[in-house]
JSON list of C-alpha atoms and ligand atoms in Angstrom, two decimals:
[
{"chain": "A", "resi": 1, "resn": "UNK", "atom": "CA", "xyz": [170.95, 43.61, 121.36]},
{"chain": "A", "resi": 2, "resn": "UNK", "atom": "CA", "xyz": [170.52, 45.63, 118.21]},
{"chain": "A", "resi": 3, "resn": "UNK", "atom": "CA", "xyz": [168.89, 45.30, 114.97]},
{"chain": "A", "resi": 4, "resn": "UNK", "atom": "CA", "xyz": [170.69, 45.88, 111.55]},
{"chain": "A", "resi": 5, "resn": "UNK", "atom": "CA", "xyz": [168.96, 48.09, 108.96]},
{"chain": "A", "resi": 6, "resn": "UNK", "atom": "CA", "xyz": [170.60, 47.66, 105.53]},
{"chain": "A", "resi": 7, "resn": "UNK", "atom": "CA", "xyz": [170.69, 50.82, 103.55]},
{"chain": "A", "resi": 8, "resn": "UNK", "atom": "CA", "xyz": [169.66, 50.18, 100.01]},
{"chain": "A", "resi": 9, "resn": "UNK", "atom": "CA", "xyz": [171.70, 53.42, 98.95]},
{"chain": "A", "resi": 10, "resn": "UNK", "atom": "CA", "xyz": [174.51, 51.00, 98.42]},
{"chain": "A", "resi": 11, "resn": "UNK", "atom": "CA", "xyz": [172.45, 48.39, 96.62]},
{"chain": "A", "resi": 12, "resn": "UNK", "atom": "CA", "xyz": [172.38, 47.57, 92.85]},
{"chain": "A", "resi": 13, "resn": "UNK", "atom": "CA", "xyz": [169.28, 49.22, 92.03]},
{"chain": "A", "resi": 14, "resn": "UNK", "atom": "CA", "xyz": [168.88, 47.30, 88.69]},
{"chain": "A", "resi": 15, "resn": "UNK", "atom": "CA", "xyz": [168.55, 44.21, 91.03]},
{"chain": "A", "resi": 16, "resn": "UNK", "atom": "CA", "xyz": [166.87, 45.82, 93.81]},
{"chain": "A", "resi": 17, "resn": "UNK", "atom": "CA", "xyz": [164.36, 43.09, 94.50]},
{"chain": "A", "resi": 18, "resn": "UNK", "atom": "CA", "xyz": [167.16, 40.39, 94.67]},
{"chain": "A", "resi": 19, "resn": "UNK", "atom": "CA", "xyz": [169.24, 42.48, 96.88]},
{"chain": "A", "resi": 20, "resn": "UNK", "atom": "CA", "xyz": [166.37, 43.09, 99.35]},
{"chain": "A", "resi": 21, "resn": "UNK", "atom": "CA", "xyz": [165.59, 39.55, 99.40]},
{"chain": "A", "resi": 22, "resn": "UNK", "atom": "CA", "xyz": [169.15, 38.87, 100.12]},
{"chain": "A", "resi": 23, "resn": "UNK", "atom": "CA", "xyz": [169.31, 40.93, 103.25]},
{"chain": "A", "resi": 24, "resn": "UNK", "atom": "CA", "xyz": [165.96, 39.58, 104.46]},
{"chain": "A", "resi": 25, "resn": "UNK", "atom": "CA", "xyz": [167.33, 36.06, 104.20]},
{"chain": "A", "resi": 26, "resn": "UNK", "atom": "CA", "xyz": [170.44, 37.10, 106.12]},
{"chain": "A", "resi": 27, "resn": "UNK", "atom": "CA", "xyz": [168.14, 38.19, 108.94]},
{"chain": "A", "resi": 28, "resn": "UNK", "atom": "CA", "xyz": [167.37, 41.87, 108.62]},
{"chain": "A", "resi": 29, "resn": "UNK", "atom": "CA", "xyz": [164.13, 42.96, 109.66]},
{"chain": "A", "resi": 30, "resn": "UNK", "atom": "CA", "xyz": [164.30, 46.62, 108.81]},
{"chain": "A", "resi": 31, "resn": "UNK", "atom": "CA", "xyz": [165.03, 48.12, 105.52]},
{"chain": "A", "resi": 32, "resn": "UNK", "atom": "CA", "xyz": [166.74, 51.69, 105.47]},
{"chain": "A", "resi": 33, "resn": "UNK", "atom": "CA", "xyz": [165.57, 53.74, 102.56]},
{"chain": "A", "resi": 34, "resn": "UNK", "atom": "CA", "xyz": [167.49, 57.12, 101.92]},
{"chain": "A", "resi": 35, "resn": "UNK", "atom": "CA", "xyz": [165.36, 59.84, 100.43]},
{"chain": "A", "resi": 36, "resn": "UNK", "atom": "CA", "xyz": [167.34, 62.85, 99.14]},
{"chain": "A", "resi": 37, "resn": "UNK", "atom": "CA", "xyz": [166.35, 65.94, 97.34]},
{"chain": "A", "resi": 38, "resn": "UNK", "atom": "CA", "xyz": [169.34, 67.60, 96.12]},
{"chain": "A", "resi": 39, "resn": "UNK", "atom": "CA", "xyz": [168.67, 70.61, 98.32]},
{"chain": "A", "resi": 40, "resn": "UNK", "atom": "CA", "xyz": [168.85, 69.47, 102.04]},
{"chain": "A", "resi": 41, "resn": "UNK", "atom": "CA", "xyz": [171.90, 67.20, 100.88]},
{"chain": "A", "resi": 42, "resn": "UNK", "atom": "CA", "xyz": [173.97, 67.45, 97.76]},
{"chain": "A", "resi": 43, "resn": "UNK", "atom": "CA", "xyz": [172.60, 64.26, 96.27]},
{"chain": "A", "resi": 44, "resn": "UNK", "atom": "CA", "xyz": [169.50, 63.04, 94.70]},
{"chain": "A", "resi": 45, "resn": "UNK", "atom": "CA", "xyz": [168.17, 59.43, 95.23]},
{"chain": "A", "resi": 46, "resn": "UNK", "atom": "CA", "xyz": [164.62, 57.90, 95.30]},
{"chain": "A", "resi": 47, "resn": "UNK", "atom": "CA", "xyz": [161.16, 58.89, 96.26]},
{"chain": "A", "resi": 48, "resn": "UNK", "atom": "CA", "xyz": [157.60, 57.81, 96.82]},
{"chain": "A", "resi": 49, "resn": "UNK", "atom": "CA", "xyz": [157.09, 55.47, 93.77]},
{"chain": "A", "resi": 50, "resn": "UNK", "atom": "CA", "xyz": [160.09, 53.40, 94.75]},
{"chain": "A", "resi": 51, "resn": "UNK", "atom": "CA", "xyz": [158.98, 53.00, 98.42]},
{"chain": "A", "resi": 52, "resn": "UNK", "atom": "CA", "xyz": [155.58, 51.95, 97.00]},
{"chain": "A", "resi": 53, "resn": "UNK", "atom": "CA", "xyz": [157.25, 49.27, 94.91]},
{"chain": "A", "resi": 54, "resn": "UNK", "atom": "CA", "xyz": [159.44, 47.89, 97.85]},
{"chain": "A", "resi": 55, "resn": "UNK", "atom": "CA", "xyz": [156.38, 47.79, 100.06]},
{"chain": "A", "resi": 56, "resn": "UNK", "atom": "CA", "xyz": [154.90, 45.12, 97.59]},
{"chain": "A", "resi": 57, "resn": "UNK", "atom": "CA", "xyz": [158.29, 43.23, 97.53]},
{"chain": "A", "resi": 58, "resn": "UNK", "atom": "CA", "xyz": [159.01, 42.68, 101.13]},
{"chain": "A", "resi": 59, "resn": "UNK", "atom": "CA", "xyz": [157.48, 42.29, 104.64]},
{"chain": "A", "resi": 60, "resn": "UNK", "atom": "CA", "xyz": [160.47, 43.73, 106.42]},
{"chain": "A", "resi": 61, "resn": "UNK", "atom": "CA", "xyz": [160.02, 47.19, 108.38]},
{"chain": "A", "resi": 62, "resn": "UNK", "atom": "CA", "xyz": [160.55, 50.00, 106.01]},
{"chain": "A", "resi": 63, "resn": "UNK", "atom": "CA", "xyz": [162.56, 52.83, 107.46]},
{"chain": "A", "resi": 64, "resn": "UNK", "atom": "CA", "xyz": [162.42, 56.04, 105.23]},
{"chain": "A", "resi": 65, "resn": "UNK", "atom": "CA", "xyz": [165.16, 58.53, 106.13]},
{"chain": "A", "resi": 66, "resn": "UNK", "atom": "CA", "xyz": [163.97, 61.86, 104.75]},
{"chain": "A", "resi": 67, "resn": "UNK", "atom": "CA", "xyz": [166.97, 64.15, 103.72]},
{"chain": "A", "resi": 68, "resn": "UNK", "atom": "CA", "xyz": [164.68, 66.79, 102.21]},
{"chain": "A", "resi": 69, "resn": "UNK", "atom": "CA", "xyz": [163.95, 70.40, 103.13]},
{"chain": "A", "resi": 70, "resn": "UNK", "atom": "CA", "xyz": [160.47, 71.11, 104.32]},
{"chain": "A", "resi": 71, "resn": "UNK", "atom": "CA", "xyz": [159.90, 67.33, 105.22]},
{"chain": "A", "resi": 72, "resn": "UNK", "atom": "CA", "xyz": [156.55, 68.12, 106.90]},
{"chain": "A", "resi": 73, "resn": "UNK", "atom": "CA", "xyz": [155.01, 68.38, 103.27]},
{"chain": "A", "resi": 74, "resn": "UNK", "atom": "CA", "xyz": [155.99, 64.69, 102.45]},
{"chain": "A", "resi": 75, "resn": "UNK", "atom": "CA", "xyz": [156.09, 62.76, 105.77]},
{"chain": "A", "resi": 76, "resn": "UNK", "atom": "CA", "xyz": [152.73, 61.36, 105.66]},
{"chain": "A", "resi": 77, "resn": "UNK", "atom": "CA", "xyz": [152.87, 60.64, 101.82]},
{"chain": "A", "resi": 78, "resn": "UNK", "atom": "CA", "xyz": [155.75, 58.25, 102.70]},
{"chain": "A", "resi": 79, "resn": "UNK", "atom": "CA", "xyz": [153.50, 56.63, 105.35]},
{"chain": "A", "resi": 80, "resn": "UNK", "atom": "CA", "xyz": [150.71, 56.27, 102.83]},
{"chain": "A", "resi": 81, "resn": "UNK", "atom": "CA", "xyz": [153.37, 54.70, 100.28]},
{"chain": "A", "resi": 82, "resn": "UNK", "atom": "CA", "xyz": [153.99, 51.99, 102.85]},
{"chain": "A", "resi": 83, "resn": "UNK", "atom": "CA", "xyz": [156.85, 53.14, 105.23]},
{"chain": "A", "resi": 84, "resn": "UNK", "atom": "CA", "xyz": [156.60, 51.91, 108.79]},
{"chain": "A", "resi": 85, "resn": "UNK", "atom": "CA", "xyz": [159.37, 54.49, 110.18]},
{"chain": "A", "resi": 86, "resn": "UNK", "atom": "CA", "xyz": [159.63, 57.92, 108.76]},
{"chain": "A", "resi": 87, "resn": "UNK", "atom": "CA", "xyz": [162.41, 60.25, 110.15]},
{"chain": "A", "resi": 88, "resn": "UNK", "atom": "CA", "xyz": [162.97, 63.92, 109.54]},
{"chain": "A", "resi": 89, "resn": "UNK", "atom": "CA", "xyz": [166.08, 66.22, 110.18]},
{"chain": "A", "resi": 90, "resn": "UNK", "atom": "CA", "xyz": [165.83, 68.45, 113.01]},
{"chain": "A", "resi": 91, "resn": "UNK", "atom": "CA", "xyz": [167.89, 70.91, 110.86]},
{"chain": "A", "resi": 92, "resn": "UNK", "atom": "CA", "xyz": [165.11, 70.89, 108.00]},
{"chain": "A", "resi": 93, "resn": "UNK", "atom": "CA", "xyz": [161.89, 71.37, 109.94]},
{"chain": "A", "resi": 94, "resn": "UNK", "atom": "CA", "xyz": [160.58, 74.59, 111.55]},
{"chain": "A", "resi": 95, "resn": "UNK", "atom": "CA", "xyz": [157.59, 72.63, 112.96]},
{"chain": "A", "resi": 96, "resn": "UNK", "atom": "CA", "xyz": [159.10, 69.27, 114.26]},
{"chain": "A", "resi": 97, "resn": "UNK", "atom": "CA", "xyz": [156.23, 68.64, 116.66]},
{"chain": "A", "resi": 98, "resn": "UNK", "atom": "CA", "xyz": [153.62, 68.82, 113.95]},
{"chain": "A", "resi": 99, "resn": "UNK", "atom": "CA", "xyz": [155.57, 66.69, 111.48]},
{"chain": "A", "resi": 100, "resn": "UNK", "atom": "CA", "xyz": [156.31, 64.07, 114.15]},
{"chain": "A", "resi": 101, "resn": "UNK", "atom": "CA", "xyz": [152.71, 63.97, 115.29]},
{"chain": "A", "resi": 102, "resn": "UNK", "atom": "CA", "xyz": [151.43, 63.69, 111.76]},
{"chain": "A", "resi": 103, "resn": "UNK", "atom": "CA", "xyz": [153.66, 60.64, 111.11]},
{"chain": "A", "resi": 104, "resn": "UNK", "atom": "CA", "xyz": [152.24, 58.94, 114.33]},
{"chain": "A", "resi": 105, "resn": "UNK", "atom": "CA", "xyz": [148.72, 59.88, 113.41]},
{"chain": "A", "resi": 106, "resn": "UNK", "atom": "CA", "xyz": [149.15, 58.26, 110.02]},
{"chain": "A", "resi": 107, "resn": "UNK", "atom": "CA", "xyz": [150.10, 55.12, 111.89]},
{"chain": "A", "resi": 108, "resn": "UNK", "atom": "CA", "xyz": [154.13, 54.96, 111.63]},
{"chain": "A", "resi": 109, "resn": "UNK", "atom": "CA", "xyz": [156.91, 55.30, 113.90]},
{"chain": "A", "resi": 110, "resn": "UNK", "atom": "CA", "xyz": [158.35, 58.94, 113.98]},
{"chain": "A", "resi": 111, "resn": "UNK", "atom": "CA", "xyz": [161.94, 59.61, 114.24]},
{"chain": "A", "resi": 112, "resn": "UNK", "atom": "CA", "xyz": [164.09, 62.83, 114.52]},
{"chain": "A", "resi": 113, "resn": "UNK", "atom": "CA", "xyz": [167.40, 63.00, 112.86]},
{"chain": "A", "resi": 114, "resn": "UNK", "atom": "CA", "xyz": [170.40, 65.04, 114.01]},
{"chain": "A", "resi": 115, "resn": "UNK", "atom": "CA", "xyz": [173.40, 65.84, 111.81]},
{"chain": "A", "resi": 116, "resn": "UNK", "atom": "CA", "xyz": [176.99, 65.55, 113.23]},
{"chain": "A", "resi": 117, "resn": "UNK", "atom": "CA", "xyz": [177.31, 69.32, 113.57]},
{"chain": "A", "resi": 118, "resn": "UNK", "atom": "CA", "xyz": [174.21, 69.93, 115.31]},
{"chain": "A", "resi": 119, "resn": "UNK", "atom": "CA", "xyz": [174.28, 70.27, 119.21]},
{"chain": "A", "resi": 120, "resn": "UNK", "atom": "CA", "xyz": [172.46, 67.23, 120.74]},
{"chain": "A", "resi": 121, "resn": "UNK", "atom": "CA", "xyz": [170.45, 69.39, 122.94]},
{"chain": "A", "resi": 122, "resn": "UNK", "atom": "CA", "xyz": [168.64, 70.38, 119.59]},
{"chain": "A", "resi": 123, "resn": "UNK", "atom": "CA", "xyz": [166.65, 67.42, 120.11]},
{"chain": "A", "resi": 124, "resn": "UNK", "atom": "CA", "xyz": [165.93, 67.57, 123.81]},
{"chain": "A", "resi": 125, "resn": "UNK", "atom": "CA", "xyz": [162.29, 68.70, 123.15]},
{"chain": "A", "resi": 126, "resn": "UNK", "atom": "CA", "xyz": [161.56, 66.71, 120.19]},
{"chain": "A", "resi": 127, "resn": "UNK", "atom": "CA", "xyz": [162.30, 63.28, 121.89]},
{"chain": "A", "resi": 128, "resn": "UNK", "atom": "CA", "xyz": [159.17, 63.63, 123.84]},
{"chain": "A", "resi": 129, "resn": "UNK", "atom": "CA", "xyz": [157.30, 63.46, 120.67]},
{"chain": "A", "resi": 130, "resn": "UNK", "atom": "CA", "xyz": [159.50, 60.86, 118.73]},
{"chain": "A", "resi": 131, "resn": "UNK", "atom": "CA", "xyz": [159.67, 56.86, 118.87]},
{"chain": "A", "resi": 132, "resn": "UNK", "atom": "CA", "xyz": [163.27, 57.00, 117.91]},
{"chain": "A", "resi": 133, "resn": "UNK", "atom": "CA", "xyz": [166.38, 59.35, 117.30]},
{"chain": "A", "resi": 134, "resn": "UNK", "atom": "CA", "xyz": [168.63, 58.72, 114.39]},
{"chain": "A", "resi": 135, "resn": "UNK", "atom": "CA", "xyz": [172.15, 60.10, 115.13]},
{"chain": "A", "resi": 136, "resn": "UNK", "atom": "CA", "xyz": [174.19, 60.71, 111.83]},
{"chain": "A", "resi": 137, "resn": "UNK", "atom": "CA", "xyz": [177.58, 59.39, 112.34]},
{"chain": "A", "resi": 138, "resn": "UNK", "atom": "CA", "xyz": [178.64, 60.88, 108.79]},
{"chain": "A", "resi": 139, "resn": "UNK", "atom": "CA", "xyz": [177.42, 63.99, 107.04]},
{"chain": "A", "resi": 140, "resn": "UNK", "atom": "CA", "xyz": [174.33, 63.02, 105.13]},
{"chain": "A", "resi": 141, "resn": "UNK", "atom": "CA", "xyz": [174.31, 62.75, 101.36]},
{"chain": "A", "resi": 142, "resn": "UNK", "atom": "CA", "xyz": [176.55, 59.69, 100.47]},
{"chain": "A", "resi": 143, "resn": "UNK", "atom": "CA", "xyz": [177.37, 56.07, 101.35]},
{"chain": "A", "resi": 144, "resn": "UNK", "atom": "CA", "xyz": [180.95, 54.87, 102.07]},
{"chain": "A", "resi": 145, "resn": "UNK", "atom": "CA", "xyz": [182.05, 57.50, 104.56]},
{"chain": "A", "resi": 146, "resn": "UNK", "atom": "CA", "xyz": [184.07, 57.10, 107.51]},
{"chain": "A", "resi": 147, "resn": "UNK", "atom": "CA", "xyz": [182.46, 56.97, 110.92]},
{"chain": "A", "resi": 148, "resn": "UNK", "atom": "CA", "xyz": [182.89, 60.15, 113.06]},
{"chain": "A", "resi": 149, "resn": "UNK", "atom": "CA", "xyz": [184.32, 59.16, 116.41]},
{"chain": "A", "resi": 150, "resn": "UNK", "atom": "CA", "xyz": [182.84, 61.88, 118.34]},
{"chain": "A", "resi": 151, "resn": "UNK", "atom": "CA", "xyz": [179.35, 60.21, 117.58]},
{"chain": "A", "resi": 152, "resn": "UNK", "atom": "CA", "xyz": [180.15, 57.77, 120.17]},
{"chain": "A", "resi": 153, "resn": "UNK", "atom": "CA", "xyz": [179.99, 60.38, 123.08]},
{"chain": "A", "resi": 154, "resn": "UNK", "atom": "CA", "xyz": [176.83, 61.85, 121.51]},
{"chain": "A", "resi": 155, "resn": "UNK", "atom": "CA", "xyz": [175.34, 58.31, 121.56]},
{"chain": "A", "resi": 156, "resn": "UNK", "atom": "CA", "xyz": [175.98, 58.00, 125.27]},
{"chain": "A", "resi": 157, "resn": "UNK", "atom": "CA", "xyz": [174.82, 61.23, 126.10]},
{"chain": "A", "resi": 158, "resn": "UNK", "atom": "CA", "xyz": [171.54, 60.69, 124.29]},
{"chain": "A", "resi": 159, "resn": "UNK", "atom": "CA", "xyz": [171.11, 57.41, 125.78]},
{"chain": "A", "resi": 160, "resn": "UNK", "atom": "CA", "xyz": [171.62, 59.05, 129.24]},
{"chain": "A", "resi": 161, "resn": "UNK", "atom": "CA", "xyz": [169.10, 61.77, 128.27]},
{"chain": "A", "resi": 162, "resn": "UNK", "atom": "CA", "xyz": [166.52, 59.31, 127.41]},
{"chain": "A", "resi": 163, "resn": "UNK", "atom": "CA", "xyz": [166.94, 57.18, 130.57]},
{"chain": "A", "resi": 164, "resn": "UNK", "atom": "CA", "xyz": [167.16, 60.06, 132.87]},
{"chain": "A", "resi": 165, "resn": "UNK", "atom": "CA", "xyz": [163.58, 61.14, 131.53]},
{"chain": "A", "resi": 166, "resn": "UNK", "atom": "CA", "xyz": [162.26, 57.79, 131.46]},
{"chain": "A", "resi": 167, "resn": "UNK", "atom": "CA", "xyz": [161.20, 57.75, 127.70]},
{"chain": "A", "resi": 168, "resn": "UNK", "atom": "CA", "xyz": [160.64, 54.85, 125.42]},
{"chain": "A", "resi": 169, "resn": "UNK", "atom": "CA", "xyz": [162.82, 56.06, 122.51]},
{"chain": "A", "resi": 170, "resn": "UNK", "atom": "CA", "xyz": [164.95, 54.02, 120.43]},
{"chain": "A", "resi": 171, "resn": "UNK", "atom": "CA", "xyz": [168.37, 55.17, 119.13]},
{"chain": "A", "resi": 172, "resn": "UNK", "atom": "CA", "xyz": [169.34, 54.55, 115.38]},
{"chain": "A", "resi": 173, "resn": "UNK", "atom": "CA", "xyz": [172.82, 55.29, 113.98]},
{"chain": "A", "resi": 174, "resn": "UNK", "atom": "CA", "xyz": [173.60, 55.92, 110.40]},
{"chain": "A", "resi": 175, "resn": "UNK", "atom": "CA", "xyz": [176.89, 56.32, 108.74]},
{"chain": "A", "resi": 176, "resn": "UNK", "atom": "CA", "xyz": [180.24, 54.33, 108.55]},
{"chain": "A", "resi": 177, "resn": "UNK", "atom": "CA", "xyz": [179.12, 51.32, 110.50]},
{"chain": "A", "resi": 178, "resn": "UNK", "atom": "CA", "xyz": [181.08, 48.32, 109.83]},
{"chain": "A", "resi": 179, "resn": "UNK", "atom": "CA", "xyz": [182.67, 45.29, 111.31]},
{"chain": "A", "resi": 180, "resn": "UNK", "atom": "CA", "xyz": [185.39, 47.34, 112.96]},
{"chain": "A", "resi": 181, "resn": "UNK", "atom": "CA", "xyz": [183.17, 49.65, 115.14]},
{"chain": "A", "resi": 182, "resn": "UNK", "atom": "CA", "xyz": [179.85, 47.77, 115.46]},
{"chain": "A", "resi": 183, "resn": "UNK", "atom": "CA", "xyz": [180.81, 46.51, 118.82]},
{"chain": "A", "resi": 184, "resn": "UNK", "atom": "CA", "xyz": [181.68, 49.83, 120.26]},
{"chain": "A", "resi": 185, "resn": "UNK", "atom": "CA", "xyz": [178.63, 51.45, 118.71]},
{"chain": "A", "resi": 186, "resn": "UNK", "atom": "CA", "xyz": [176.42, 48.89, 120.42]},
{"chain": "A", "resi": 187, "resn": "UNK", "atom": "CA", "xyz": [177.95, 49.48, 123.77]},
{"chain": "A", "resi": 188, "resn": "UNK", "atom": "CA", "xyz": [177.57, 53.08, 123.34]},
{"chain": "A", "resi": 189, "resn": "UNK", "atom": "CA", "xyz": [173.68, 52.63, 123.31]},
{"chain": "A", "resi": 190, "resn": "UNK", "atom": "CA", "xyz": [172.55, 52.13, 119.55]},
{"chain": "A", "resi": 191, "resn": "UNK", "atom": "CA", "xyz": [169.61, 49.88, 119.03]},
{"chain": "A", "resi": 192, "resn": "UNK", "atom": "CA", "xyz": [169.30, 50.18, 115.28]},
{"chain": "A", "resi": 193, "resn": "UNK", "atom": "CA", "xyz": [172.57, 50.10, 113.10]},
{"chain": "A", "resi": 194, "resn": "UNK", "atom": "CA", "xyz": [172.11, 51.34, 109.64]},
{"chain": "A", "resi": 195, "resn": "UNK", "atom": "CA", "xyz": [174.81, 49.73, 107.24]},
{"chain": "A", "resi": 196, "resn": "UNK", "atom": "CA", "xyz": [175.00, 50.60, 103.55]},
{"chain": "A", "resi": 197, "resn": "UNK", "atom": "CA", "xyz": [178.34, 49.57, 102.10]},
{"chain": "A", "resi": 198, "resn": "UNK", "atom": "CA", "xyz": [179.20, 47.29, 104.91]},
{"chain": "A", "resi": 199, "resn": "UNK", "atom": "CA", "xyz": [176.20, 45.22, 103.70]},
{"chain": "A", "resi": 200, "resn": "UNK", "atom": "CA", "xyz": [175.86, 45.91, 99.91]},
{"chain": "A", "resi": 201, "resn": "UNK", "atom": "CA", "xyz": [179.42, 46.60, 99.16]},
{"chain": "A", "resi": 202, "resn": "UNK", "atom": "CA", "xyz": [180.39, 43.14, 100.01]},
{"chain": "A", "resi": 203, "resn": "UNK", "atom": "CA", "xyz": [180.08, 40.20, 97.79]},
{"chain": "A", "resi": 204, "resn": "UNK", "atom": "CA", "xyz": [177.36, 38.46, 99.93]},
{"chain": "A", "resi": 205, "resn": "UNK", "atom": "CA", "xyz": [174.93, 40.94, 101.50]},
{"chain": "A", "resi": 206, "resn": "UNK", "atom": "CA", "xyz": [173.18, 38.08, 103.31]},
{"chain": "A", "resi": 207, "resn": "UNK", "atom": "CA", "xyz": [176.38, 36.96, 104.90]},
{"chain": "A", "resi": 208, "resn": "UNK", "atom": "CA", "xyz": [177.26, 40.52, 105.78]},
{"chain": "A", "resi": 209, "resn": "UNK", "atom": "CA", "xyz": [174.10, 41.08, 107.55]},
{"chain": "A", "resi": 210, "resn": "UNK", "atom": "CA", "xyz": [174.76, 37.75, 109.62]},
{"chain": "A", "resi": 211, "resn": "UNK", "atom": "CA", "xyz": [178.22, 38.74, 110.51]},
{"chain": "A", "resi": 212, "resn": "UNK", "atom": "CA", "xyz": [177.28, 42.23, 111.74]},
{"chain": "A", "resi": 213, "resn": "UNK", "atom": "CA", "xyz": [174.32, 40.82, 113.61]},
{"chain": "A", "resi": 214, "resn": "UNK", "atom": "CA", "xyz": [176.75, 38.60, 115.80]},
{"chain": "A", "resi": 215, "resn": "UNK", "atom": "CA", "xyz": [178.20, 41.16, 118.04]},
{"chain": "A", "resi": 216, "resn": "UNK", "atom": "CA", "xyz": [181.91, 40.71, 118.21]},
{"chain": "A", "resi": 217, "resn": "UNK", "atom": "CA", "xyz": [181.78, 37.66, 115.91]},
{"chain": "A", "resi": 218, "resn": "UNK", "atom": "CA", "xyz": [184.20, 38.84, 113.41]},
{"chain": "A", "resi": 219, "resn": "UNK", "atom": "CA", "xyz": [186.88, 41.78, 113.87]},
{"chain": "A", "resi": 220, "resn": "UNK", "atom": "CA", "xyz": [188.71, 43.22, 110.95]},
{"chain": "B", "resi": 1, "resn": "DX5", "atom": "C1", "xyz": [173.96, 58.71, 104.28]},
{"chain": "B", "resi": 1, "resn": "DX5", "atom": "C2", "xyz": [172.92, 57.76, 104.47]},
{"chain": "B", "resi": 1, "resn": "DX5", "atom": "C3", "xyz": [173.31, 56.54, 104.86]},
{"chain": "B", "resi": 1, "resn": "DX5", "atom": "C4", "xyz": [174.20, 55.70, 103.91]},
{"chain": "B", "resi": 1, "resn": "DX5", "atom": "C5", "xyz": [175.06, 54.94, 104.98]},
{"chain": "B", "resi": 1, "resn": "DX5", "atom": "O1", "xyz": [173.59, 60.07, 103.97]},
{"chain": "B", "resi": 1, "resn": "DX5", "atom": "O2", "xyz": [171.86, 58.42, 105.39]},
{"chain": "B", "resi": 1, "resn": "DX5", "atom": "O3", "xyz": [172.03, 55.81, 105.24]},
{"chain": "B", "resi": 1, "resn": "DX5", "atom": "O4", "xyz": [173.39, 54.78, 103.14]},
{"chain": "B", "resi": 1, "resn": "DX5", "atom": "O5", "xyz": [175.95, 54.20, 104.13]},
{"chain": "B", "resi": 1, "resn": "DX5", "atom": "P1", "xyz": [177.24, 53.77, 104.90]},
{"chain": "B", "resi": 1, "resn": "DX5", "atom": "O6", "xyz": [176.71, 52.50, 105.80]},
{"chain": "B", "resi": 1, "resn": "DX5", "atom": "O7", "xyz": [178.00, 53.17, 103.79]},
{"chain": "B", "resi": 1, "resn": "DX5", "atom": "O8", "xyz": [177.99, 54.76, 105.61]},
{"chain": "B", "resi": 2, "resn": "ZN", "atom": "ZN1", "xyz": [170.13, 57.02, 105.98]}
]
């Protein structure tokens, strides 16, 4: 079993409330919000005021993915803005333990994110202090990129690491997830599948969530 977390990065921002309502009606329970600062990644998206507004518009779990430098300065502000899950990149934070702890202390789930080029053992210690690990299966910054196949081995390896240590840590995967690979990604051990263009790039976001939720229902 896995959850679909539609990423609003690929939504129509002018009609954001309708887009959110659509994925909720399709059965999504988690909404993925990509926060980019133009420094950690070469793109700028949205920040705290938008998260505050989304909080008023939905009861879905709000999952904020912080692609920003020095995320420890902002993580708790995102919890205060209404985020239920806040993830920070291992590559961006010199004090990951402190940041993860501060997110938990503020009452949200704390996640650590790892880029495709970063060795998996970089999160070896952080997973003791995290509620979930987000494996990037594309380089962060943009929607609509192609899934990096090596991510499957990384998923399996991380799943094994978590099992071997008896930890209660979820695995989220982000980037290039669509109908063609969701089955194999689920088998490799992902619990939460982020999907941007595969949800909002289609004509009917609600139907796209339904299709992606039914493992193996449709193959293209
Ligand atoms: C990329 C973002 C993703 C993005 C995924 O940096 O973190 O969440 O929205 O988009 P797709 O599903 O189109 O790869
Ligand atoms: Zn993301």
